[in-house]
PDB file of C-alpha atoms and ligand atoms in Angstrom:
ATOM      1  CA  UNK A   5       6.470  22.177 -33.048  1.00  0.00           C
ATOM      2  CA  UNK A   6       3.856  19.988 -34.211  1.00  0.00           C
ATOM      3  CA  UNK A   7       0.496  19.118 -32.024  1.00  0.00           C
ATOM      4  CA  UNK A   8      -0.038  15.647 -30.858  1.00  0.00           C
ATOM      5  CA  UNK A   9      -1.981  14.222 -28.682  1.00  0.00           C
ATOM      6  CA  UNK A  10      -1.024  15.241 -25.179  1.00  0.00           C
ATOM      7  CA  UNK A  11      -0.528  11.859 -23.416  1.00  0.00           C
ATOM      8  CA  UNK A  12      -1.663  10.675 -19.869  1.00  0.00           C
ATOM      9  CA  UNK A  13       0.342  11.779 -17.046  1.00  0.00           C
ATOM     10  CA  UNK A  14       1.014   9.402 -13.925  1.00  0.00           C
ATOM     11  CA  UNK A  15       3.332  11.948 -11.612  1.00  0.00           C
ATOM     12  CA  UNK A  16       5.127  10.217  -8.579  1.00  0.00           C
ATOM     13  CA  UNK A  17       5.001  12.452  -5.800  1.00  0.00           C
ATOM     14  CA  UNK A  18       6.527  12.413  -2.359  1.00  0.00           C
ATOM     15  CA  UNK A  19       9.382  13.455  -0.179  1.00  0.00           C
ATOM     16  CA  UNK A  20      13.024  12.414  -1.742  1.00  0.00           C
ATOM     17  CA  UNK A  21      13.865   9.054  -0.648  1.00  0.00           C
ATOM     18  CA  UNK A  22      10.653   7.484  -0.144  1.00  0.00           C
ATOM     19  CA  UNK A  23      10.793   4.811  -3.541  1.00  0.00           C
ATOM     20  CA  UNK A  24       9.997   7.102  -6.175  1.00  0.00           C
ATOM     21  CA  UNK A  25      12.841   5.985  -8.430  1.00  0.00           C
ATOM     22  CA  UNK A  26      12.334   2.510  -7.839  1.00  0.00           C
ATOM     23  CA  UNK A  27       8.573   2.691  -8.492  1.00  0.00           C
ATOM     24  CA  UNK A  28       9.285   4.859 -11.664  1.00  0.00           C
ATOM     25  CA  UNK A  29      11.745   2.167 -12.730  1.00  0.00           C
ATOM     26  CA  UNK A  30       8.498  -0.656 -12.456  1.00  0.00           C
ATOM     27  CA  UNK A  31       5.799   1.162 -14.136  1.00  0.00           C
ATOM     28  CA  UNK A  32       8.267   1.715 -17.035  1.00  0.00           C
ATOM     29  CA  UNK A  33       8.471  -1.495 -17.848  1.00  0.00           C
ATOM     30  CA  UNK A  34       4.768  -1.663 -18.806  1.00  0.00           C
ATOM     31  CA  UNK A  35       3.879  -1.289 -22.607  1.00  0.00           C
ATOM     32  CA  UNK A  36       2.956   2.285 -23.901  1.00  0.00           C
ATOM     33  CA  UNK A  37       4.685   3.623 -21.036  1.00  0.00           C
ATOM     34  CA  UNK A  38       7.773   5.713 -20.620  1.00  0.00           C
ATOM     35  CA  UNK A  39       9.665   7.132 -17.938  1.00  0.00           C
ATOM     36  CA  UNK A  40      11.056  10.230 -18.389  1.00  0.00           C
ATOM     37  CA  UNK A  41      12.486  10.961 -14.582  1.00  0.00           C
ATOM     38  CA  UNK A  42      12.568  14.182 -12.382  1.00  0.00           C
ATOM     39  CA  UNK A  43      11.605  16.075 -15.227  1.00  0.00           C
ATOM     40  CA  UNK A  44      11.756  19.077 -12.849  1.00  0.00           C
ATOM     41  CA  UNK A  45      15.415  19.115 -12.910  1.00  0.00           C
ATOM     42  CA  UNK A  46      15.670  18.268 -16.499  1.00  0.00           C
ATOM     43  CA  UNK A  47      16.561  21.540 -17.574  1.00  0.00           C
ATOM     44  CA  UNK A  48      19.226  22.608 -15.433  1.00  0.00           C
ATOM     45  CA  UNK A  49      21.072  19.536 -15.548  1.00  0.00           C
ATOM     46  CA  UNK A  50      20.174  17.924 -18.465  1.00  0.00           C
ATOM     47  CA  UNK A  51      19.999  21.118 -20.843  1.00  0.00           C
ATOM     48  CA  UNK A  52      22.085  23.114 -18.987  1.00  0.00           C
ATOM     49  CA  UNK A  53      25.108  20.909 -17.555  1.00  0.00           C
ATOM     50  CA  UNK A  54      24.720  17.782 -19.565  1.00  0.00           C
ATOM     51  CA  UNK A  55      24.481  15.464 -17.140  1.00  0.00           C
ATOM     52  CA  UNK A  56      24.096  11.590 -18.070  1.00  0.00           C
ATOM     53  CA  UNK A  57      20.155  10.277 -18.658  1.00  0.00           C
ATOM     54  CA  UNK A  58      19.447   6.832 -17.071  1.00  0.00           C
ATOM     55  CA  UNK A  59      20.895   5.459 -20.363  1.00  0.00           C
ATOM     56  CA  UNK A  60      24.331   6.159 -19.612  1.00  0.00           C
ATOM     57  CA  UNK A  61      24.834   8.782 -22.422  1.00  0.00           C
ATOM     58  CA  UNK A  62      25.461  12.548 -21.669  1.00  0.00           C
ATOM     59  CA  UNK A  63      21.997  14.371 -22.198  1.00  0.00           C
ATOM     60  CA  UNK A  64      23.048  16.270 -24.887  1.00  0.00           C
ATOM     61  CA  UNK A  65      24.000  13.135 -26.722  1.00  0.00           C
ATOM     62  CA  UNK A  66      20.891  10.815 -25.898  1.00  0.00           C
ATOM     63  CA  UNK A  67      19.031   9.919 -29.322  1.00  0.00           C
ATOM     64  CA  UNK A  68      16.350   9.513 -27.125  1.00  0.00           C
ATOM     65  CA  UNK A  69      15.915  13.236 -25.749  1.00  0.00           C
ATOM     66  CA  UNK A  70      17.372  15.027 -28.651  1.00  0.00           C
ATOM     67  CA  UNK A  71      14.225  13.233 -30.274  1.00  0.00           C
ATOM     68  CA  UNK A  72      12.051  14.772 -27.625  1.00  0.00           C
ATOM     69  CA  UNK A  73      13.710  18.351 -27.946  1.00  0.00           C
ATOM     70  CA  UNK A  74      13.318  18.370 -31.481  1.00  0.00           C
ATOM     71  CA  UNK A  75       9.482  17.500 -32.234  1.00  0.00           C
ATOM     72  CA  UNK A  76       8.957  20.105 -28.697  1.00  0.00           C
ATOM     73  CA  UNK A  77      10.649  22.978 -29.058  1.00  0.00           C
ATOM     74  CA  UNK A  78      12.403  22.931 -32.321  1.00  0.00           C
ATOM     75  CA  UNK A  79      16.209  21.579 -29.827  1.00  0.00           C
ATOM     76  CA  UNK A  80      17.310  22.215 -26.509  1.00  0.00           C
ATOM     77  CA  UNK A  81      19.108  25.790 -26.060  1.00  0.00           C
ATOM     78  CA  UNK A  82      20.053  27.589 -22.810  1.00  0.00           C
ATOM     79  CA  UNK A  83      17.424  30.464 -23.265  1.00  0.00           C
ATOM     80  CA  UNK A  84      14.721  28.001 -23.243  1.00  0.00           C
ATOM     81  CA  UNK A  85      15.724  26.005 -20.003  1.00  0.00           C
ATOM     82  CA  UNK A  86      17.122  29.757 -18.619  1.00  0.00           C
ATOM     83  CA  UNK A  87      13.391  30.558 -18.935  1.00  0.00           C
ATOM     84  CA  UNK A  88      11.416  27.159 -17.881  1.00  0.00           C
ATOM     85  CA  UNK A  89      13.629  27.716 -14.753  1.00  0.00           C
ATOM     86  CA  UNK A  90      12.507  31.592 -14.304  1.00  0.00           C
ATOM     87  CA  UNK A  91       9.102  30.493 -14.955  1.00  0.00           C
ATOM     88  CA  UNK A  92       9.622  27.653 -11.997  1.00  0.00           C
ATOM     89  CA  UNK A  93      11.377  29.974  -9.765  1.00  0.00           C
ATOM     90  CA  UNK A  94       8.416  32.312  -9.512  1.00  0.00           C
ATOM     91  CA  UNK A  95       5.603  30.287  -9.888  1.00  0.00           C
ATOM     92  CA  UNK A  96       6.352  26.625  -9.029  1.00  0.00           C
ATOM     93  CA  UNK A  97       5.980  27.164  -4.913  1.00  0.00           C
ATOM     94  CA  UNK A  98       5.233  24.813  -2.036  1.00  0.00           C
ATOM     95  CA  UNK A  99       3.955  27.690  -0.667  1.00  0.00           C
ATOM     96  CA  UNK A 100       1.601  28.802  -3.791  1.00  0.00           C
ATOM     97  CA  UNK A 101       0.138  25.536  -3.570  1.00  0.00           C
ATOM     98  CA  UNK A 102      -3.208  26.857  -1.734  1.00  0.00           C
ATOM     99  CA  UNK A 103      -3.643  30.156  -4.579  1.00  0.00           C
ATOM    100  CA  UNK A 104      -1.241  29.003  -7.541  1.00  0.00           C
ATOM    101  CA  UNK A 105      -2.631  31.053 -10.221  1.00  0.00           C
ATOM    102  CA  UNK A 106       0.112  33.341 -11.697  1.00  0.00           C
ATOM    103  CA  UNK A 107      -0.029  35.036 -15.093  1.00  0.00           C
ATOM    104  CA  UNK A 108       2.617  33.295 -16.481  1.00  0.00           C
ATOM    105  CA  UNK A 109       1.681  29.509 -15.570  1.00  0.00           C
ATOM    106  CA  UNK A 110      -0.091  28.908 -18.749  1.00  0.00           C
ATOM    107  CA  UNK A 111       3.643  29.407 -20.333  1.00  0.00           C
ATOM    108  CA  UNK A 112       5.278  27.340 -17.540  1.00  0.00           C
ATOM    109  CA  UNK A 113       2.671  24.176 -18.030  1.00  0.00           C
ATOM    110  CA  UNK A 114       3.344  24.279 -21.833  1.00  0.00           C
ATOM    111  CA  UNK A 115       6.722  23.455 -21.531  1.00  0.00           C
ATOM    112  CA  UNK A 116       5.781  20.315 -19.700  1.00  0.00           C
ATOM    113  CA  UNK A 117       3.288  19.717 -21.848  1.00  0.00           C
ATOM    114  CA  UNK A 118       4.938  19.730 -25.137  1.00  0.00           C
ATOM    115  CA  UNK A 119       7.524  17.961 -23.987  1.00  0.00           C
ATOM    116  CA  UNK A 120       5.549  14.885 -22.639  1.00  0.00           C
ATOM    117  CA  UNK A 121       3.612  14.697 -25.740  1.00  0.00           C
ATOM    118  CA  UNK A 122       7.480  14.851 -27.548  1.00  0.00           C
ATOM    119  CA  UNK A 123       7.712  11.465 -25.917  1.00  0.00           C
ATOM    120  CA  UNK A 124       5.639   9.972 -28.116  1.00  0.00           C
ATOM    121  CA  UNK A 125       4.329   7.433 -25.690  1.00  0.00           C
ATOM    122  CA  UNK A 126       0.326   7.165 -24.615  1.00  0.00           C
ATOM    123  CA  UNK A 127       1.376   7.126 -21.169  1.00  0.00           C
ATOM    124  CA  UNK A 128       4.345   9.227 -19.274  1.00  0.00           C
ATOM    125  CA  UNK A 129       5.620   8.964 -16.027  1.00  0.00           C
ATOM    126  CA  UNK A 130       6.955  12.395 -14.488  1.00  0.00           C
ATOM    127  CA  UNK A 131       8.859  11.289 -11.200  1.00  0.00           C
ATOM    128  CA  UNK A 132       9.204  15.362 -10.379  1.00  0.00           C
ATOM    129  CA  UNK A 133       8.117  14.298  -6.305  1.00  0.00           C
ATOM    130  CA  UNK A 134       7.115  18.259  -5.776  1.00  0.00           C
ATOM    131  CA  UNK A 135       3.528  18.846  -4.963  1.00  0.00           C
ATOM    132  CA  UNK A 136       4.327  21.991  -6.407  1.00  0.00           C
ATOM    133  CA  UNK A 137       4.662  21.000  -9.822  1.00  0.00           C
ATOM    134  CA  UNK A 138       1.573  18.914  -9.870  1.00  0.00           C
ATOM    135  CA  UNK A 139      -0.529  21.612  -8.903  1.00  0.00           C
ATOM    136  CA  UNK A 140       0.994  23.252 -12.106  1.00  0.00           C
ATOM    137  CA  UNK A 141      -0.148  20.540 -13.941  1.00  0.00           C
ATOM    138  CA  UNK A 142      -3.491  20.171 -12.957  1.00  0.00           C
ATOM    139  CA  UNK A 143      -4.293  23.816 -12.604  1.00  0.00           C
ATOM    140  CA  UNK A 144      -2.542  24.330 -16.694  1.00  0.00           C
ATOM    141  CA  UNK A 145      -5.485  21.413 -17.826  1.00  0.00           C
ATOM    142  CA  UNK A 146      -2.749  18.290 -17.989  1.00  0.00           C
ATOM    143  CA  UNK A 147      -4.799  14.768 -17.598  1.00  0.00           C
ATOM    144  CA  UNK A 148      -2.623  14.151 -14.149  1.00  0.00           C
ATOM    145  CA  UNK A 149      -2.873  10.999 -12.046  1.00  0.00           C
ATOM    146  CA  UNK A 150      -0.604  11.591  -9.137  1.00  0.00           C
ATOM    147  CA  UNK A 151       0.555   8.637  -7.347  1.00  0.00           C
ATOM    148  CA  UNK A 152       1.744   9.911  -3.512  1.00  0.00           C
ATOM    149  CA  UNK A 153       4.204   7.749  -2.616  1.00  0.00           C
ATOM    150  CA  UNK A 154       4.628   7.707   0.962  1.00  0.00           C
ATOM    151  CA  UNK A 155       7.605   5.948   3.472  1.00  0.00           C
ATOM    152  CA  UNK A 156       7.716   5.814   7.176  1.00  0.00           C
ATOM    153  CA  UNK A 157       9.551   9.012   8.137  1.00  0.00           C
ATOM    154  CA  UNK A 158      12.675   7.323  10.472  1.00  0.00           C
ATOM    155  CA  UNK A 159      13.565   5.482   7.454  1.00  0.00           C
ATOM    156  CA  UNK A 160      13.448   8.320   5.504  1.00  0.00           C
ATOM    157  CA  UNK A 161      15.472  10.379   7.664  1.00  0.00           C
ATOM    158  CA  UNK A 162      18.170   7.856   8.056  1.00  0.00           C
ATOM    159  CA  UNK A 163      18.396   7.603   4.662  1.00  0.00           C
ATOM    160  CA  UNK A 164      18.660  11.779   3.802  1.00  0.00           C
ATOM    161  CA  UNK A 165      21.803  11.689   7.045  1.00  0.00           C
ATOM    162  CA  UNK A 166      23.996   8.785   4.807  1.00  0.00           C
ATOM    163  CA  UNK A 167      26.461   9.573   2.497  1.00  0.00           C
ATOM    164  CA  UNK A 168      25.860   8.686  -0.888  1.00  0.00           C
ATOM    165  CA  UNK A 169      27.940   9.894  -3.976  1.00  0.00           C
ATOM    166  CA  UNK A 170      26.187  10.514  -7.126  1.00  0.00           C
ATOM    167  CA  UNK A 171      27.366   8.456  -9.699  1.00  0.00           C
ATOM    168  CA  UNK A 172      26.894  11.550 -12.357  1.00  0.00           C
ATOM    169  CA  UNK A 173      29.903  13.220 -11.056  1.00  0.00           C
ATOM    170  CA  UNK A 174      31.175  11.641  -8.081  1.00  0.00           C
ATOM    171  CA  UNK A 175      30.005  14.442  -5.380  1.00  0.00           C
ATOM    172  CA  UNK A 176      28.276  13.225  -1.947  1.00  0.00           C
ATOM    173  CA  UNK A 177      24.526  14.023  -2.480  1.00  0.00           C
ATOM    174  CA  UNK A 178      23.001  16.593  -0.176  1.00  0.00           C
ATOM    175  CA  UNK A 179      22.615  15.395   3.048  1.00  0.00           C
ATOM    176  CA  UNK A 180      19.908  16.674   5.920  1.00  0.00           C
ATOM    177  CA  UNK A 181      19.925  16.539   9.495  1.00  0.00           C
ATOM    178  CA  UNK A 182      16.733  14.161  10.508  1.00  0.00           C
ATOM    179  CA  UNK A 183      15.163  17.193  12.086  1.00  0.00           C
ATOM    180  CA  UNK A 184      15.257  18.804   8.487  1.00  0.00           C
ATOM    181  CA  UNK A 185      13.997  15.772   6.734  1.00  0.00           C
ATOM    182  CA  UNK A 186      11.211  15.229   9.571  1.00  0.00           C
ATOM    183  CA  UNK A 187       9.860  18.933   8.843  1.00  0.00           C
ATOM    184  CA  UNK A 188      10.251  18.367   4.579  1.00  0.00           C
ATOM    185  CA  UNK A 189       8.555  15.225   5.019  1.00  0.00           C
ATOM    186  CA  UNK A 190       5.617  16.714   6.737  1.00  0.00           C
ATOM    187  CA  UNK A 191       5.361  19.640   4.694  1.00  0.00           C
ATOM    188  CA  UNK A 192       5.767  17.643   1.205  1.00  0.00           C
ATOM    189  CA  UNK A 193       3.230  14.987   2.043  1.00  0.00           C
ATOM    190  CA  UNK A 194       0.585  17.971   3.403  1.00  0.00           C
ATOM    191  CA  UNK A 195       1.088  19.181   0.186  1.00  0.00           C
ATOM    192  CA  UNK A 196       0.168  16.171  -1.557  1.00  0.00           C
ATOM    193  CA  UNK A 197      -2.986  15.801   0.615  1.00  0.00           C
ATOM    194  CA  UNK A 198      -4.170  19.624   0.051  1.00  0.00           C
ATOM    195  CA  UNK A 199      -3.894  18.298  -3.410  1.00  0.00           C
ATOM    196  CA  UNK A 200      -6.364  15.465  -3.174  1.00  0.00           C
ATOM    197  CA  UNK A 201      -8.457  17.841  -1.855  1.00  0.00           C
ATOM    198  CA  UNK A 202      -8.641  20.213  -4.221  1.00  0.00           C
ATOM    199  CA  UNK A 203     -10.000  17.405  -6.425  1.00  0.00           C
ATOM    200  CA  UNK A 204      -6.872  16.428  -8.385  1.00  0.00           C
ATOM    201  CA  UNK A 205      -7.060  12.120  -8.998  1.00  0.00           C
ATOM    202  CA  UNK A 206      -4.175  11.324  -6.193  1.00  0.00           C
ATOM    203  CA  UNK A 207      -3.228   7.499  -5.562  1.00  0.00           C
ATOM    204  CA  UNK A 208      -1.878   6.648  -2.179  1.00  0.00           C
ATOM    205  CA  UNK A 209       0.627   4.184  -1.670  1.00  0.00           C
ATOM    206  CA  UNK A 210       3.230   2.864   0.465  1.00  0.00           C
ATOM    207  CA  UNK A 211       6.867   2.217  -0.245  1.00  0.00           C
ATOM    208  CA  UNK A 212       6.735  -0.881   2.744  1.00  0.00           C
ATOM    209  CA  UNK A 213       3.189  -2.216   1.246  1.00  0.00           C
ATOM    210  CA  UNK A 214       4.883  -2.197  -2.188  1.00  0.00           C
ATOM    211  CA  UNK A 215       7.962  -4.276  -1.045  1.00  0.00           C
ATOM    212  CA  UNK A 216       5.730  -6.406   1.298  1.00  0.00           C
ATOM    213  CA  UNK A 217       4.253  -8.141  -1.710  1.00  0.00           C
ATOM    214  CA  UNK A 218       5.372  -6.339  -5.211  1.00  0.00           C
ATOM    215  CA  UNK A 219       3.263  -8.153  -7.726  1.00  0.00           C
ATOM    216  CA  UNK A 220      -0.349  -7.197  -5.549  1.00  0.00           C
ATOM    217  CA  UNK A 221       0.727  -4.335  -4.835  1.00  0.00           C
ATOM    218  CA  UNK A 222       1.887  -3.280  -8.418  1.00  0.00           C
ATOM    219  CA  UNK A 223      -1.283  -5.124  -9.930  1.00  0.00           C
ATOM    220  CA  UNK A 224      -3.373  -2.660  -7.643  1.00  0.00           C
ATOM    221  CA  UNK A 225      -1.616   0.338  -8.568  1.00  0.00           C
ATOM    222  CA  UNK A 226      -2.068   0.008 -12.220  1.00  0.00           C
ATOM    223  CA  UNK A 227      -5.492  -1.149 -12.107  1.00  0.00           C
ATOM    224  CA  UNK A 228      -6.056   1.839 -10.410  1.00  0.00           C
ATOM    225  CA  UNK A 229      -4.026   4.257 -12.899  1.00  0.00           C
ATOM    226  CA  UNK A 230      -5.478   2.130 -15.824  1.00  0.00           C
ATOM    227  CA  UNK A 231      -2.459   0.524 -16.903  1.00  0.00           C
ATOM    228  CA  UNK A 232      -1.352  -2.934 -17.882  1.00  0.00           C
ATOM    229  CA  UNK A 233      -0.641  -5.431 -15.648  1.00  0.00           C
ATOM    230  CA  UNK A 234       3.130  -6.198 -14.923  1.00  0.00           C
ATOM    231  CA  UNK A 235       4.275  -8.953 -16.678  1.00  0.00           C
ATOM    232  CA  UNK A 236       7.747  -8.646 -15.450  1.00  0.00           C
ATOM    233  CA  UNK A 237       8.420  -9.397 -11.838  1.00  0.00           C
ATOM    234  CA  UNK A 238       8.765 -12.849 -10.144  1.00  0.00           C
ATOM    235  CA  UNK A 239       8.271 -12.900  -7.033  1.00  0.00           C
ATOM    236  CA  UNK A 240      10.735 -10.418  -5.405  1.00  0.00           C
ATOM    237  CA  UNK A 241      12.563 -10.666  -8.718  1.00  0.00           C
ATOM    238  CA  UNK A 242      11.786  -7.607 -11.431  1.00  0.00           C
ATOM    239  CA  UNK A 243      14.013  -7.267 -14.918  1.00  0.00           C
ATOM    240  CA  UNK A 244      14.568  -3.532 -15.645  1.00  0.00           C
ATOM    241  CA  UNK A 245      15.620  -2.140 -19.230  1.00  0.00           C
ATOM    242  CA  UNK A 246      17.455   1.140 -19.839  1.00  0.00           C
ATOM    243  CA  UNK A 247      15.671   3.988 -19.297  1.00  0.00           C
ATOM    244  CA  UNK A 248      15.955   7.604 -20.011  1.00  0.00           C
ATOM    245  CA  UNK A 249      15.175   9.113 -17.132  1.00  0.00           C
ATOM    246  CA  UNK A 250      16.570  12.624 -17.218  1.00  0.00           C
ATOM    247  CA  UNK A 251      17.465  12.898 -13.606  1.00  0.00           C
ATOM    248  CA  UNK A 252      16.867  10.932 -10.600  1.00  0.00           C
ATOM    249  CA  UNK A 253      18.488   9.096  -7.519  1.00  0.00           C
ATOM    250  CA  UNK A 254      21.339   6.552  -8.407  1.00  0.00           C
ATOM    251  CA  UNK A 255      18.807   3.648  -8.830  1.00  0.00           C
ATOM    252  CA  UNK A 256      17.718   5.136 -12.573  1.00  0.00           C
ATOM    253  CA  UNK A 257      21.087   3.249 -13.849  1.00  0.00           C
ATOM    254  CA  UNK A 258      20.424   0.140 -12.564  1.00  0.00           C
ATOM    255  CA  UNK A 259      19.968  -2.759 -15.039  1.00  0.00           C
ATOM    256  CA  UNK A 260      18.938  -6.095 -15.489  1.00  0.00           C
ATOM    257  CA  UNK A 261      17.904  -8.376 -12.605  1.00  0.00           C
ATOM    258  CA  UNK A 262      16.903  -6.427  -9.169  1.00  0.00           C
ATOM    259  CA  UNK A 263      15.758  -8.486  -6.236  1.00  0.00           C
ATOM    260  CA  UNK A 264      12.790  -5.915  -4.479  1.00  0.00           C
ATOM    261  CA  UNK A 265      13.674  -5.586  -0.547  1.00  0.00           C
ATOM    262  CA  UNK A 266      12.589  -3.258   2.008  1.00  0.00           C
ATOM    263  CA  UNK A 267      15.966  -1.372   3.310  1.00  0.00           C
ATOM    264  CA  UNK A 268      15.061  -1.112   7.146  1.00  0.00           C
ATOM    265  CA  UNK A 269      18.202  -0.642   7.890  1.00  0.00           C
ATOM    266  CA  UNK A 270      16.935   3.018   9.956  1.00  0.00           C
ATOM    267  CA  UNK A 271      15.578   0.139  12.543  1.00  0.00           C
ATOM    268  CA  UNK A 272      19.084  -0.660  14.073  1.00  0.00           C
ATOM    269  CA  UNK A 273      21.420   2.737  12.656  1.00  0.00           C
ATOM    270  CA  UNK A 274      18.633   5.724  13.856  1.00  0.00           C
ATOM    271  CA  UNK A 275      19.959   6.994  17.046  1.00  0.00           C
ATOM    272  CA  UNK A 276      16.889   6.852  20.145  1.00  0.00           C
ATOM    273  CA  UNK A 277      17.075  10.765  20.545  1.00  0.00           C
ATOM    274  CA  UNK A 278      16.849  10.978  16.286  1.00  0.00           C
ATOM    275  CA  UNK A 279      13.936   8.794  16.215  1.00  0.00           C
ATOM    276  CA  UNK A 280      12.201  10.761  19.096  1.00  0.00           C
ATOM    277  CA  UNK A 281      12.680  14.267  17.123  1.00  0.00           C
ATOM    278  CA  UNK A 282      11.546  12.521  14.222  1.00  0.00           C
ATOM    279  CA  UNK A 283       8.533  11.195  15.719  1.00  0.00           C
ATOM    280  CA  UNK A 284       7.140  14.210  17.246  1.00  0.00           C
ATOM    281  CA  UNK A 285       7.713  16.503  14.160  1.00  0.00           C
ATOM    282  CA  UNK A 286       5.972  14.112  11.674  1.00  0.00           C
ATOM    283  CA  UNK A 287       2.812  13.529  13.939  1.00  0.00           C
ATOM    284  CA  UNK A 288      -0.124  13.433  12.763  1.00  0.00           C
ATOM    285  CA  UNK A 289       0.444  12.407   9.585  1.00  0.00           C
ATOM    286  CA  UNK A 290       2.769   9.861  10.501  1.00  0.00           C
ATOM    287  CA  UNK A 291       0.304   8.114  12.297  1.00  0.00           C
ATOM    288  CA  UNK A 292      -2.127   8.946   9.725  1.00  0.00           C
ATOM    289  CA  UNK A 293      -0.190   6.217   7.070  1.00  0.00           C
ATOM    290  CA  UNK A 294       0.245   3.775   9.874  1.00  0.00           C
ATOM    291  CA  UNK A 295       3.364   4.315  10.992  1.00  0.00           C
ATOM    292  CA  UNK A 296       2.993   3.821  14.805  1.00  0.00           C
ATOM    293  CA  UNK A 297       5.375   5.408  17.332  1.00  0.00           C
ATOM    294  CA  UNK A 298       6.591   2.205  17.718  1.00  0.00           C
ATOM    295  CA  UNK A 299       9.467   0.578  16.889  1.00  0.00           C
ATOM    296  CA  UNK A 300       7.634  -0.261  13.763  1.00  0.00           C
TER     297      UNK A 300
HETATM  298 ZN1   ZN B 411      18.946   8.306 -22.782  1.00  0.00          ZN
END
């Protein structure tokens, strides 16, 4: 357990569903960066139930994150993800956000911490979404730039109510009603916003505004976070590499030539009475981003 130099953080933040994945998959293209995935769930089903990394291989048997487990904690073992998740379940809390200090967060941030700087890249990008955990990160002295990925709540909910199978093992991922989503969505992006104010560097941005135009709006983003510019998209048109994201939605797997659309498919499918429920349980913040009650 060498010390290196801890790298720079960028942390994608946001409800499930809102282009998190897809936005990870972008800014891990750029030079001296890597994306590591929901690093939040790394440990129970990466460490703990193997599951594949973005790579394809099982995560026991990626050279990449045995690398990573190695130069951090000496290898993965159950004990140590047994106790990151401990750790998590008492003090990584939506509802600690507003007083998060805990004795034990020092511990919980140092896992994190190691095993970014284990990446061995000058720039990582933690696609966690929690609020929760970035509060962690900035309260345990990480150098955090979160980057609060919004999406206009119908879509989001139509999105959480489809059916989609995870292509780690086959099962339907969980599904929620778009009166569930409507009150997570709220809740998660409040989060993000207490956040901001509490003086941690937060980045807006919006999934539509980055599929309106993704070069911009790409270009603006990593100005803002410091970063290259992308050198990789034409047009609509972006080449992705393998990554080793750790866990993530099924979009981490994808490969080679991806055309960049907005899926507004929520327009057409999103019952009237859904849309309605949605709409009045996501005000004001809905309106807030500039999503109007509106069809829009
Ligand atoms: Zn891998």
């Amino acid at each position: 357990m060498t010390d290196r130099a801890t790298p720079r953080v960028v942390y994608l933040g946001g409800l499930g569903r809102s282009g998190t994945t897809l936005l990870e998959r972008l800014l891990g293209e750029l030079p001296g960066v890597v994306a590591l995935g929901e690093v939040v769930h790394l440990w129970e089903r990466g460490v703990l139930a193997g599951e594949p990394c973005g790579c394809g291989a099982a995560f026991p048997a990626c050279p990449f994150w045995r690398r990573v487990g190695e130069r951090a904690f000496g290898g993965w073992t159950r004990p140590l993800a047994e106790r990151v998740l401990a750790l998590r379940g008492r003090i990584d809390r939506t509802r600690r956000i507003p007083r998060i200090g805990h004795p034990d967060l020092a511990e919980y941030t140092r896992s994190y911490l190691r095993l970014y700087s284990a990446a061995g890249a000058p720039v990582v990008i933690d696609s966690s979404k929690h609020a929760s955990l970035a509060c962690c990160l900035v309260a345990g002295g990480a150098d955090v730039h979160v980057v609060h990925v919004v999406r206009d709540p119908r879509a989001v909910a139509h999105s959480w109510s489809r059916t989609v199978h995870r292509p780690e093992d086959g099962r339907p991922m969980t599904r929620w009603s778009p009166a569930r989503t409507a009150v997570h969505w709220s809740a998660q992006n409040a989060a993000l916003e207490l956040l901001a104010r509490r003086g941690a560097r937060v980045t807006r941005i919006r999934y539509e505004d980055l599929l309106a135009d993704p070069g911009p709006a790409l270009a603006s983003l990593t100005g803002r976070l410091g970063l290259p510019e992308p050198g990789f998209l034409d047009g609509r048109t972006a080449w992705l590499t393998a990554s080793h994201t750790a866990s993530g939605n099924p979009m981490r797997f994808r490969v080679g030539q991806v055309e960049l659309r907005r899926d507004d498919s929520w327009h057409s499918a999103l019952p009237g009475r859904d849309r309605r429920l949605v709409n009045a349980l996501t005000w004001p913040l809905r309106a807030r981003y500039g999503y109007g009650s509106v069809a829009a």
